[in-house]
Coordinates of C-alpha atoms in Angstrom, one line a residue:
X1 CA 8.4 123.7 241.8
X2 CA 10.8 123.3 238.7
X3 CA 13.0 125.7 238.3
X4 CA 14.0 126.2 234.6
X5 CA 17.6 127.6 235.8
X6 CA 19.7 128.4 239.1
X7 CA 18.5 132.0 238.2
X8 CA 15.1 131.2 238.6
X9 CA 15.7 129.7 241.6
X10 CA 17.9 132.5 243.4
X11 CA 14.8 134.5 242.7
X12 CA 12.3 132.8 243.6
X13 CA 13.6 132.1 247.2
X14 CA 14.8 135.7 247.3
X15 CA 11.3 136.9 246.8
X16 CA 9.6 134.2 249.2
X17 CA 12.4 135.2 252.2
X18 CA 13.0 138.5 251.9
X19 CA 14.1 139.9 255.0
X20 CA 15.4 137.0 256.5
X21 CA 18.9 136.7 257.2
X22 CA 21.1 135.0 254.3
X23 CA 24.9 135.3 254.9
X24 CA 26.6 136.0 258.2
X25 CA 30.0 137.4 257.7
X26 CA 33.1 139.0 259.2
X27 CA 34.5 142.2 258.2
X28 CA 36.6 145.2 260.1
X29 CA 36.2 142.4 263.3
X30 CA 32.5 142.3 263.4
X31 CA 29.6 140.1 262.6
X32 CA 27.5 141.3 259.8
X33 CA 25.0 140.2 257.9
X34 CA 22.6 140.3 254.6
X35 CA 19.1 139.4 254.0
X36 CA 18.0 137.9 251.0
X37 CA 16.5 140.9 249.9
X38 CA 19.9 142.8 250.6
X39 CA 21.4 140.1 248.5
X40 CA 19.5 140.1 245.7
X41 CA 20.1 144.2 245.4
X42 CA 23.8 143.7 245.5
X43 CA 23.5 140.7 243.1
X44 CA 20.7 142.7 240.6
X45 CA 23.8 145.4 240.7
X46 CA 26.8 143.3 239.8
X47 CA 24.5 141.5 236.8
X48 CA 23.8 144.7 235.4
X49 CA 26.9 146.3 236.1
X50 CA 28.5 143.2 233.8
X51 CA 26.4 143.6 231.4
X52 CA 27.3 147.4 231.1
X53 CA 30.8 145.9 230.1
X54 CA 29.6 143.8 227.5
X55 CA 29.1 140.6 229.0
X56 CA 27.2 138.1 227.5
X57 CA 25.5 134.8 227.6
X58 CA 28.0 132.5 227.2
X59 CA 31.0 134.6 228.4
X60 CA 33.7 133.3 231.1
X61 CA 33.6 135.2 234.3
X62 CA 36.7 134.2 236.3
X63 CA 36.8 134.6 240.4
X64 CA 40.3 134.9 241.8
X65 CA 39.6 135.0 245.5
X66 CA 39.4 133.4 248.7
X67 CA 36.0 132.9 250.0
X68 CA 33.5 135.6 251.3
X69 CA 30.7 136.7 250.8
X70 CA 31.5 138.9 248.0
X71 CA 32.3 136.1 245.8
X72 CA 28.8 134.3 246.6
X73 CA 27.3 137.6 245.2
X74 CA 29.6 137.2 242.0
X75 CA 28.7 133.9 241.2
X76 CA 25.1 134.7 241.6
X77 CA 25.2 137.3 239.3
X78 CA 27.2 135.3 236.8
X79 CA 24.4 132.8 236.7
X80 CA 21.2 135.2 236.7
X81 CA 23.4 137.1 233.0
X82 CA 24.2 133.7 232.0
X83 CA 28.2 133.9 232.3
X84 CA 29.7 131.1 233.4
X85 CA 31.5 131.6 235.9
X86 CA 35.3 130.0 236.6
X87 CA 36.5 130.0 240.1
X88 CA 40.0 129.7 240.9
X89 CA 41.9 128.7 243.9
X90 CA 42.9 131.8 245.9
X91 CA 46.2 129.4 246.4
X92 CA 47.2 129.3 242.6
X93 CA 50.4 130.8 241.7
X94 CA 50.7 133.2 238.2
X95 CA 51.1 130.1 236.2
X96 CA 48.2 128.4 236.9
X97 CA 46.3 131.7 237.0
X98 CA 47.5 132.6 233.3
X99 CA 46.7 128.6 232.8
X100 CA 42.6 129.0 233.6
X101 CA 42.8 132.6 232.3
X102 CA 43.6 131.2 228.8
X103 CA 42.4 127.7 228.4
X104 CA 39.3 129.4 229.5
X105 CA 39.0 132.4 227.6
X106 CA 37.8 134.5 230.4
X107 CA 36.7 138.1 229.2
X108 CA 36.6 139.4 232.8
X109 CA 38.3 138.7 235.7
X110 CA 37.5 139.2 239.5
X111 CA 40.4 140.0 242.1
X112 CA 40.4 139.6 245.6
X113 CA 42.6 142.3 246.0
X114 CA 45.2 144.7 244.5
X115 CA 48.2 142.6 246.6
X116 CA 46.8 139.0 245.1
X117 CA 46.4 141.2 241.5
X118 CA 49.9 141.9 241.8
X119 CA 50.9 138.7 241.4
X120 CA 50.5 138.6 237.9
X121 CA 52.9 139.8 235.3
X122 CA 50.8 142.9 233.6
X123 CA 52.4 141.9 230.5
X124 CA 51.4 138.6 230.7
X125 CA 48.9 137.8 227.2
X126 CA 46.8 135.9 229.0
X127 CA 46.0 139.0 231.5
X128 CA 46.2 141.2 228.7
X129 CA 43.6 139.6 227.0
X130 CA 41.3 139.9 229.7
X131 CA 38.7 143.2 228.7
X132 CA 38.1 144.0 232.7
X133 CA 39.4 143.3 235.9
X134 CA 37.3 144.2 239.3
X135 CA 38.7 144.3 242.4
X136 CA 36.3 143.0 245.6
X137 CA 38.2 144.7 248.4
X138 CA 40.8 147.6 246.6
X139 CA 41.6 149.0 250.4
X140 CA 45.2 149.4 250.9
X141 CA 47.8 148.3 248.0
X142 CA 48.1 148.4 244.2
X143 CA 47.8 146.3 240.9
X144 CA 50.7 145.4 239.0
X145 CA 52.7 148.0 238.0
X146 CA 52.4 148.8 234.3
X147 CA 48.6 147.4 234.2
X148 CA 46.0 149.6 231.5
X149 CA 43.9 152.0 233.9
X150 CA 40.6 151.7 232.1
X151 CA 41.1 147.6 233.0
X152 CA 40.6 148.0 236.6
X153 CA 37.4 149.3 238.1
X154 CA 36.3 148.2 242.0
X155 CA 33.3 146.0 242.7
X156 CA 31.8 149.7 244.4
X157 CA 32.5 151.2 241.0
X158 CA 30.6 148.2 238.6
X159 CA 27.6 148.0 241.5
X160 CA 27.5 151.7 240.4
X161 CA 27.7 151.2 236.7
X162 CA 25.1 148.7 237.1
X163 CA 22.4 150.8 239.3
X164 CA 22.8 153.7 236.0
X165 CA 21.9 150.6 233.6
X166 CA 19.1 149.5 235.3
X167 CA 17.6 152.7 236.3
X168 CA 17.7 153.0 232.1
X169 CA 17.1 149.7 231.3
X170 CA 14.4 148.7 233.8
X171 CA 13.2 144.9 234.1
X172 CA 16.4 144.3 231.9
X173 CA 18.0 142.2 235.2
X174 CA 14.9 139.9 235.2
X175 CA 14.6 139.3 231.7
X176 CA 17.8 137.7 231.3
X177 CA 17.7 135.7 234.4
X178 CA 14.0 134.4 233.1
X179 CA 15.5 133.5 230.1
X180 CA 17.5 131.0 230.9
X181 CA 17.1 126.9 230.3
X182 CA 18.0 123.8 231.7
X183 CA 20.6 122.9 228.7
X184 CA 22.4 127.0 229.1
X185 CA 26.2 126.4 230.3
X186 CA 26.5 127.4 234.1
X187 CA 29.8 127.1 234.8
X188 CA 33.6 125.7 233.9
X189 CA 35.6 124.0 237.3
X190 CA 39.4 123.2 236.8
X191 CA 40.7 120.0 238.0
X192 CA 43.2 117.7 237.6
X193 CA 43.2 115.3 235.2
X194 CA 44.6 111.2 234.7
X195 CA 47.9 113.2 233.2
X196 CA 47.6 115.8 236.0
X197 CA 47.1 118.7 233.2
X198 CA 44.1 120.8 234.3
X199 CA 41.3 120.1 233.0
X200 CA 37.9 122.3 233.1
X201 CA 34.7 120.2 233.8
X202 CA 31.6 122.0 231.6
X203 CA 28.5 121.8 233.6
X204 CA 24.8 123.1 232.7
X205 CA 21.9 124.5 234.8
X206 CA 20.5 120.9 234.2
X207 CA 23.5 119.1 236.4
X208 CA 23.0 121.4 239.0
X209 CA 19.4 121.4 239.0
X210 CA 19.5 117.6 239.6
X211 CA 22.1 117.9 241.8
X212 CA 20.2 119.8 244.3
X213 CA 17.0 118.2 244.2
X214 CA 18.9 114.5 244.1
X215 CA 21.0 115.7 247.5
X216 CA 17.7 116.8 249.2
X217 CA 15.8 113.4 248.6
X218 CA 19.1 111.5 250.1
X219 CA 19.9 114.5 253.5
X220 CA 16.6 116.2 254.1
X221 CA 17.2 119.0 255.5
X222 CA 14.9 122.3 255.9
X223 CA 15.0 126.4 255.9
X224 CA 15.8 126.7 259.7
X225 CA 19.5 124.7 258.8
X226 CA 22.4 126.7 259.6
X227 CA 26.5 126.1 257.8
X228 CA 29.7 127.3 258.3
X229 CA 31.5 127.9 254.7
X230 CA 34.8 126.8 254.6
X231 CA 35.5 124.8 251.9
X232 CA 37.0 126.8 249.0
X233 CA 34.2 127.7 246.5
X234 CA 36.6 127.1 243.5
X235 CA 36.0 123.2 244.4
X236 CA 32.8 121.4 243.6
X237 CA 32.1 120.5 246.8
X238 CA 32.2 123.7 248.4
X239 CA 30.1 124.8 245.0
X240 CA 27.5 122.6 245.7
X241 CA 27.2 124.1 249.8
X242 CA 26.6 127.4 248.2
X243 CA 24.1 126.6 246.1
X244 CA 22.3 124.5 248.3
X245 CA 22.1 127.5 251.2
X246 CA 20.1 129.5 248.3
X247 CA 18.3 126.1 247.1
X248 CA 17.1 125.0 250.9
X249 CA 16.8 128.6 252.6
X250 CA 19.6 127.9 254.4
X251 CA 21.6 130.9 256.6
X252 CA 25.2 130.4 255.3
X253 CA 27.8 131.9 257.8
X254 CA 31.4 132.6 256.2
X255 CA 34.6 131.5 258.2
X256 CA 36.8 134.0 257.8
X257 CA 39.7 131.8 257.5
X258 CA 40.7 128.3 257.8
X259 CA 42.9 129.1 260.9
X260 CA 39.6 130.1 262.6
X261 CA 37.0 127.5 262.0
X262 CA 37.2 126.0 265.8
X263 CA 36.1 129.7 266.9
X264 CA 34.0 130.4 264.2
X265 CA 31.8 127.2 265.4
X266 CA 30.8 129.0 268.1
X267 CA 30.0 131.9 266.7
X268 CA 27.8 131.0 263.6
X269 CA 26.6 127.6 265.6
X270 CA 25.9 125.7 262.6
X271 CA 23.2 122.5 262.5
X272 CA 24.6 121.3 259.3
X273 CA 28.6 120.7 258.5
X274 CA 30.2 120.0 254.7
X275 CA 33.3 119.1 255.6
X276 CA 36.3 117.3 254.6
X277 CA 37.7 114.8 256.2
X278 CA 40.6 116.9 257.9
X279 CA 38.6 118.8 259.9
X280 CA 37.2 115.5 261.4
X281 CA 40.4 114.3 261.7
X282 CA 42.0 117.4 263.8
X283 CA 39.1 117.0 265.9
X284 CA 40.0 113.4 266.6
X285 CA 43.1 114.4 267.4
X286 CA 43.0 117.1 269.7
X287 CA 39.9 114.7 271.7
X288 CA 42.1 112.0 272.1
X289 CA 45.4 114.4 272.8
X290 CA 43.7 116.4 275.6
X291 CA 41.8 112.9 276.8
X292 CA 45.7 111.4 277.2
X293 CA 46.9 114.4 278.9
X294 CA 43.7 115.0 281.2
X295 CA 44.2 113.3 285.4
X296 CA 43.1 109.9 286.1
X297 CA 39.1 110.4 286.6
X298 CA 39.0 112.6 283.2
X299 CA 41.0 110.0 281.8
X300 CA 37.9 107.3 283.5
X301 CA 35.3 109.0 282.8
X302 CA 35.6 109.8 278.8
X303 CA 36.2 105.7 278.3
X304 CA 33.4 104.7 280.4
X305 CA 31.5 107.5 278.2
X306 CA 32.6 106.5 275.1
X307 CA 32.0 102.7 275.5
X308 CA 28.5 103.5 276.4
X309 CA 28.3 105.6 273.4
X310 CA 29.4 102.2 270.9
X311 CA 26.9 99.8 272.7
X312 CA 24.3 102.5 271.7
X313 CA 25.8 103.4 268.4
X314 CA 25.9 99.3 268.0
X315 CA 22.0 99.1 268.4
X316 CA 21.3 101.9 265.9
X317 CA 23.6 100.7 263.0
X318 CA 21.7 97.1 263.2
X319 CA 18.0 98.8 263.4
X320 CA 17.7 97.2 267.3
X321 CA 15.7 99.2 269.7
X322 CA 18.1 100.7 272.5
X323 CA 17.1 99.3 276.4
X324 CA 16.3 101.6 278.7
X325 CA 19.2 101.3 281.1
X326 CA 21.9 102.4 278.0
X327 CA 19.5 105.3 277.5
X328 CA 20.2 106.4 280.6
X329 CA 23.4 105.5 280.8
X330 CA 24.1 107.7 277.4
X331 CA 22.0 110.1 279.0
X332 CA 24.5 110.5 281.4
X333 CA 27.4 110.3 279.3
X334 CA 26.5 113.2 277.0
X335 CA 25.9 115.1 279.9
X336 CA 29.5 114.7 281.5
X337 CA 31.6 114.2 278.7
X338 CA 29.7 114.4 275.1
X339 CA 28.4 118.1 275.6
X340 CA 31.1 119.0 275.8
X341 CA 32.5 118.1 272.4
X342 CA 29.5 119.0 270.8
X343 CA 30.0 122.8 272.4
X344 CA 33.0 123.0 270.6
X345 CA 31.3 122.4 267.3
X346 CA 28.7 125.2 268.5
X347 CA 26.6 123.1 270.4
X348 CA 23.8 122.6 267.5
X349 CA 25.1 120.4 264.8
X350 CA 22.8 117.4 263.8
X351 CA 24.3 116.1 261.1
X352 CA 27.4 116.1 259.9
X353 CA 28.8 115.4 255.8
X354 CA 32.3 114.7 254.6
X355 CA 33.3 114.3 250.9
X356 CA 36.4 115.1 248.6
X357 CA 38.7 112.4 250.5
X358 CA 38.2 109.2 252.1
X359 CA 36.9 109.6 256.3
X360 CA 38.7 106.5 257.8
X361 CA 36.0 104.2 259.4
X362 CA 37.5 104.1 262.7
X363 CA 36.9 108.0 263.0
X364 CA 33.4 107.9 261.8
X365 CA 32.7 105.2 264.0
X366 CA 34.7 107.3 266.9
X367 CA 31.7 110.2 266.4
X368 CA 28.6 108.0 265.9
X369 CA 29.9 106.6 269.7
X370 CA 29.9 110.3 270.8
X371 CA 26.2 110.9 269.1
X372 CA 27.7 112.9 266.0
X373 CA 26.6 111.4 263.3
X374 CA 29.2 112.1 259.8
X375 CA 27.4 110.7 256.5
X376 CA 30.5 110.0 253.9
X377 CA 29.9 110.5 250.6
X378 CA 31.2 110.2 247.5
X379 CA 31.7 111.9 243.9
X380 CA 34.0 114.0 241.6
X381 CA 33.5 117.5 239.5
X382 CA 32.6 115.6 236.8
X383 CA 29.4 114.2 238.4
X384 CA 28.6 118.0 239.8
X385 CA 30.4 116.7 242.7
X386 CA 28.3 113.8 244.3
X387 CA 26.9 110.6 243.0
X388 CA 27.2 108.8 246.3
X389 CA 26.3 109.3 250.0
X390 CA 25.1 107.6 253.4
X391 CA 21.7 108.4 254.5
X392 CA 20.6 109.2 258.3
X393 CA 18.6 106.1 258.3
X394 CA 20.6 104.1 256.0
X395 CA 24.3 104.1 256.7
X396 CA 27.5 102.0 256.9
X397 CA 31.0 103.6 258.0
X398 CA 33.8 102.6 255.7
X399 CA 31.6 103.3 252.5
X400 CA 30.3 106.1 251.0
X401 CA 26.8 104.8 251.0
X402 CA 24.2 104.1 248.0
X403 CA 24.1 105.8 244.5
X404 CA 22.2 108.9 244.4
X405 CA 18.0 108.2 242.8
X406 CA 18.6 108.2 239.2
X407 CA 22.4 107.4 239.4
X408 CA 23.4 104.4 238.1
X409 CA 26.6 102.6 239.5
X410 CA 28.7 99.3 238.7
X411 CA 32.6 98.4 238.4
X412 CA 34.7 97.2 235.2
X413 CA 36.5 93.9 235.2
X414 CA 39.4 96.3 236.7
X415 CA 37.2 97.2 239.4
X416 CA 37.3 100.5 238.4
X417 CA 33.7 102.7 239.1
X418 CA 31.5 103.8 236.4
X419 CA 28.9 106.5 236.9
X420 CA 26.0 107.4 234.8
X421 CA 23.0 109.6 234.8
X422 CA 22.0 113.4 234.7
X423 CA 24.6 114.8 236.7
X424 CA 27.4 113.3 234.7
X425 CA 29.3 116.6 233.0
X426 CA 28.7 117.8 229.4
X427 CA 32.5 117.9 228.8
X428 CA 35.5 118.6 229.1
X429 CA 35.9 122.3 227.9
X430 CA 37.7 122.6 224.5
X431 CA 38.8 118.7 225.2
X432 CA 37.0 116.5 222.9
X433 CA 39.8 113.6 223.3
X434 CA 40.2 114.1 226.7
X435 CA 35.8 113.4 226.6
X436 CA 36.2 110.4 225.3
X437 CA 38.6 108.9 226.8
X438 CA 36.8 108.9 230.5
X439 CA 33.0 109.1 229.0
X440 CA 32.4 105.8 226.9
X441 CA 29.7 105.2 223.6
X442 CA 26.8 103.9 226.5
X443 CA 27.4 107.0 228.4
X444 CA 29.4 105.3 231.6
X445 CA 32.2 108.3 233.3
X446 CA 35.0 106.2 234.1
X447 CA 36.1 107.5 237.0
X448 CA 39.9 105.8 237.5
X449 CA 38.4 104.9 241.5
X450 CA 38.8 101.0 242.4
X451 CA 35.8 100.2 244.6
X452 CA 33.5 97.6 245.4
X453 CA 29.7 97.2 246.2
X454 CA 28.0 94.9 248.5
X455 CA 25.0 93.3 248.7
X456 CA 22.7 96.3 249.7
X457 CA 24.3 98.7 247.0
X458 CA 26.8 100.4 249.6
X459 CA 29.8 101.5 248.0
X460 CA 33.5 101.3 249.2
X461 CA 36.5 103.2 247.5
X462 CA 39.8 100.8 247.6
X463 CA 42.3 102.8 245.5
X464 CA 42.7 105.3 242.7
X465 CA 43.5 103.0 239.2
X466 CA 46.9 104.5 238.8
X467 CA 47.7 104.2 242.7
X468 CA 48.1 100.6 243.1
X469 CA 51.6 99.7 244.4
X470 CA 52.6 96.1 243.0
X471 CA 55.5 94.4 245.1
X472 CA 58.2 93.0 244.0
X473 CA 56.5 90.0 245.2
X474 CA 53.7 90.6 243.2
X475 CA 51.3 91.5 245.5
X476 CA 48.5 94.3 244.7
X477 CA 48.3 97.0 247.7
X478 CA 46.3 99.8 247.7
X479 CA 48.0 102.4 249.7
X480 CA 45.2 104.6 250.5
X481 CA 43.7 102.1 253.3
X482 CA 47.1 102.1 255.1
X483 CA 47.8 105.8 254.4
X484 CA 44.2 106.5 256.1
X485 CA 44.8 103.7 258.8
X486 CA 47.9 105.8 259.9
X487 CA 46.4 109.1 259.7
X488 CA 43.8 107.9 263.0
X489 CA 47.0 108.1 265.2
X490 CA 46.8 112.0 267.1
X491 CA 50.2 112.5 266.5
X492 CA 50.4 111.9 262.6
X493 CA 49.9 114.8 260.1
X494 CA 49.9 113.0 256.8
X495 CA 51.2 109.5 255.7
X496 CA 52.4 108.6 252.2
X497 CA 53.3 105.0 251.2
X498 CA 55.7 103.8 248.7
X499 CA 57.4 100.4 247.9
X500 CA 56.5 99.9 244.2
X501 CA 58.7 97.0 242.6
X502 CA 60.4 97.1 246.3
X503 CA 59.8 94.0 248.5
X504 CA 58.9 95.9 251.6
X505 CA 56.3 99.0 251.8
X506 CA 57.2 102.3 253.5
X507 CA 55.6 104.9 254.7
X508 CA 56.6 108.9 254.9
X509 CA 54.7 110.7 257.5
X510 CA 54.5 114.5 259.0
X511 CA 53.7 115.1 262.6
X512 CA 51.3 117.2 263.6
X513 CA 52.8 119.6 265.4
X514 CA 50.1 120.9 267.5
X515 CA 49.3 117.7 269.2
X516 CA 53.0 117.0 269.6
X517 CA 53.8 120.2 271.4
X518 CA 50.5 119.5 273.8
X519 CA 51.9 116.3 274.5
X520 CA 55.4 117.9 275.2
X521 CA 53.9 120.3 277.5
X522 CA 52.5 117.5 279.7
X523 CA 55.3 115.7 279.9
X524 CA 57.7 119.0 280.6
X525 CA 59.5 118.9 277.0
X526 CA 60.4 121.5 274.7
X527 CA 59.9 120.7 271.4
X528 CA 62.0 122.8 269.1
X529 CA 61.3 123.6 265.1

């Protein structure tokens, strides 16, 4: 079916699910959760309870929150009024709060919670000119001292507001959210632009709507798919996740922090993972930490496994038919080593996606050889995050796979990738200049990446434009490669390198901590902040 707007397609799947399960979430130390129908009740209240307060299509909606499953709820409701919503990183300090806040001209504006309110200066004009502020969990603390009463209500209090309007205004909720077209503004994402000034990325229903149904054609996936949401709903990646649980009948479980992913695995069991590439790299680091630190036949049995597990992943990548005796023999190796990795991802996961940062090959390779297969892909918010990605049957580690169907693709002289097609953004918001400059007269994005594409259309990401360090020497090196290269060793956290106009590179690298303090305990070492 074509769906005419996001709103038509939250309610059409809420109507055709009903009373299966939706979200799973935390809260008070238990695992709850909400059906679809549950959901859209909650949603239908927020909506209406907005548009009690005067909001209107076209109005900025601002989330100030970490993610939960309140803020899915929001967001929804947001879309189904037409508001567009503008997320913003729970991590943002007052100044790049009263930044989005302004540039944006957000009319309301949702709060975690009084303590992450209280932040903000009360006096600040930016917060002043905000009409209504709602808190999503007001237990325990206050607002800003010196803040208007009548500006803060509690989401309880606008679900309220919004069950009196629509027990006066019936089939009001549904009329707006059947209203709404491809071409309507859905929402306004800040990032960071060539200068580093935030910018905010306009996107319609339309970008979205080709978004989702361009992603399905390249990852099929189905209704009985499971994810974990961690990745921070104010970025475009973790944006896209959430609407494709709703899109594909997915159940979406909620981490409830990212300090507890490794035990949320095994509690929401997830077939699907939209990751970045740090999750897959702390993985890789704690398999190989606790592989050095295991006893001799541990130590024998995980290499024997492993090189088993590249011989097979070997015949797959070139399309060969795997013999017999390596079936068995990876047969055998999942049983005594590989299960036992994939139990600590909750035992389930088929498929695996990273984005939002280069995965070094060497670690996607690593997984393939323990039968966990990560597709990278590629994109930024101004393509509604994706443009690129590997395919399950179609893939090469080291890239970030073929263009998207209907995406176009090619380099500049510079190397330097240009995008274009229906996903590309409408705009920068109330940034004609800053439009042009990266969106050209034949429509190309310019996206300041340096890449190259083979033969079969496989894209590979050298550099940012700006990034390039030039030697004293003269040499051209693009530190990303080495800075990823590093990053594969267990012990290293990050890895920046410099040399610009210098005749030898260097690099400045942070240890991570957890893997050094395993290893210390091994060897009988204290290791001391």
């Amino acid at each position: 079916m074509a769906y005419q707007s996001l709103a038509e397609l939250f309610l059409s799947q809420a109507k055709r699910y009903g009373d299966r399960v939706l979200y799973r979430f935390a809260r008070n130390g238990h695992w709850e959760t909400y059906t679809w129908q549950e959901t859209l009740r909650r949603v239908r209240e927020i909506a209406l309870g907005l548009v009690s307060l005067g909001v209107r299509k076209g109005d900025r909606v601002a989330i100030f929150s970490a993610n939960r499953v309140e803020w899915s709820l929001i967001d929804w409701a947001n879309i189904c009024v037409g508001a567009l919503t503008v997320p913003v990183y729970s991590s943002s300090t007052p100044s790049q709060l009263s930044h989005i806040l302004d540039h944006s001209g957000s009319t309301v504006l949702f709060a975690e919670s009084p303590e992450r309110l209280a932040k903000m200066d009360p006096l600040n004009p930016s917060l002043r000119r905000v009409n209504q502020i709602i808190v999503i969990d007001p237990a325990g603390g206050s607002g800003p001292s010196g803040m208007e009463p009548h500006k803060a209500l509690s989401l309880y209090e606008l679900q309220e507001k919004g069950r009196r309007y629509g027990e006066k205004n019936e089939g009001a909720f549904d009329r707006l959210a059947y209203s709404l077209r491809p071409e309507d503004d859905l929402t306004i994402i800040y990032t960071s632009g060539t200068t580093g000034e935030p910018k905010g990325v306009l996107t319609t229903h339309a970008h979205y709507l080709f978004m989702i149904d361009a992603v399905d054609a390249a990852i099929p996936s189905t209704d009985q798919d499971v994810t974990l949401q961690f990745l921070p709903f104010a970025h475009s990646f973790g944006r896209l996740e959430h609407f494709m649980i709703v899109a594909k009948g997915y159940t979406g479980g909620f981490a409830r922090s990212m300090e507890t992913i490794a035990k949320d695995l095994l509690v929401i069991r997830p077939t699907l993972l939209f990751s970045v590439p740090r999750i897959y790299e702390n993985a890789y680091s704690r398999i190989r930490t606790r592989v050095g630190t295991g006893n001799a036949l541990q130590r024998f049995l995980f290499w024997c496994a492993l090189s088993v597990g590249k011989r097979v992943s070997r015949h797959q990548r070139e399309g060969r038919q795997t013999p017999w005796p390596l079936r068995v023999a990876r047969y055998l190796a999942h049983m005594l080593v590989f299960s036992k990795i994939h139990s600590s991802f909750g035992g389930k996961l088929r498929l695996a996606i990273s984005g939002g940062a280069p995965l070094a090959r060497e670690i996607g390779e690593f997984f393939h050889s323990l039968d966990i297969l990560i597709l990278e892909g590629y994109g930024l918010t101004e393509t509604s995050t994706v443009s690129h990605v590997n395919r399950l049957e179609r893939y090469k580690f080291g890239t970030v796979g073929p263009a998207l169907r209907g995406m176009e693709c090619r380099t500049g002289a510079d190397g330097e990738i240009l995008l274009r097609g229906p996903n590309v953004f409408k705009g920068y918001y109330r940034d004609a200049k800053g439009t042009e400059e990266v969106i050209d007269a034949h429509g190309w994005f310019h996206t300041g990446d340096i890449g190259e594409i083979d033969g079969d259309g496989f894209l590979r990401i050298t550099d940012r434009k700006k990034d390039l360090i030039v030697t004293s020497g003269g040499k051209k090196v693009a530190p990303q490669m080495i800075e990823n290269l590093l990053k594969t060793e267990p012990w290293i956290s990050q890895a920046m390198v410099i040399g610009d106009r210098q005749s030898h590179l260097l690099a400045l690298i942070t240890l991570n901590h957890e893997q050094v303090r395993e290893w210390a305990r091994g060897e009988g070492l204290e290791l001391r902040d």
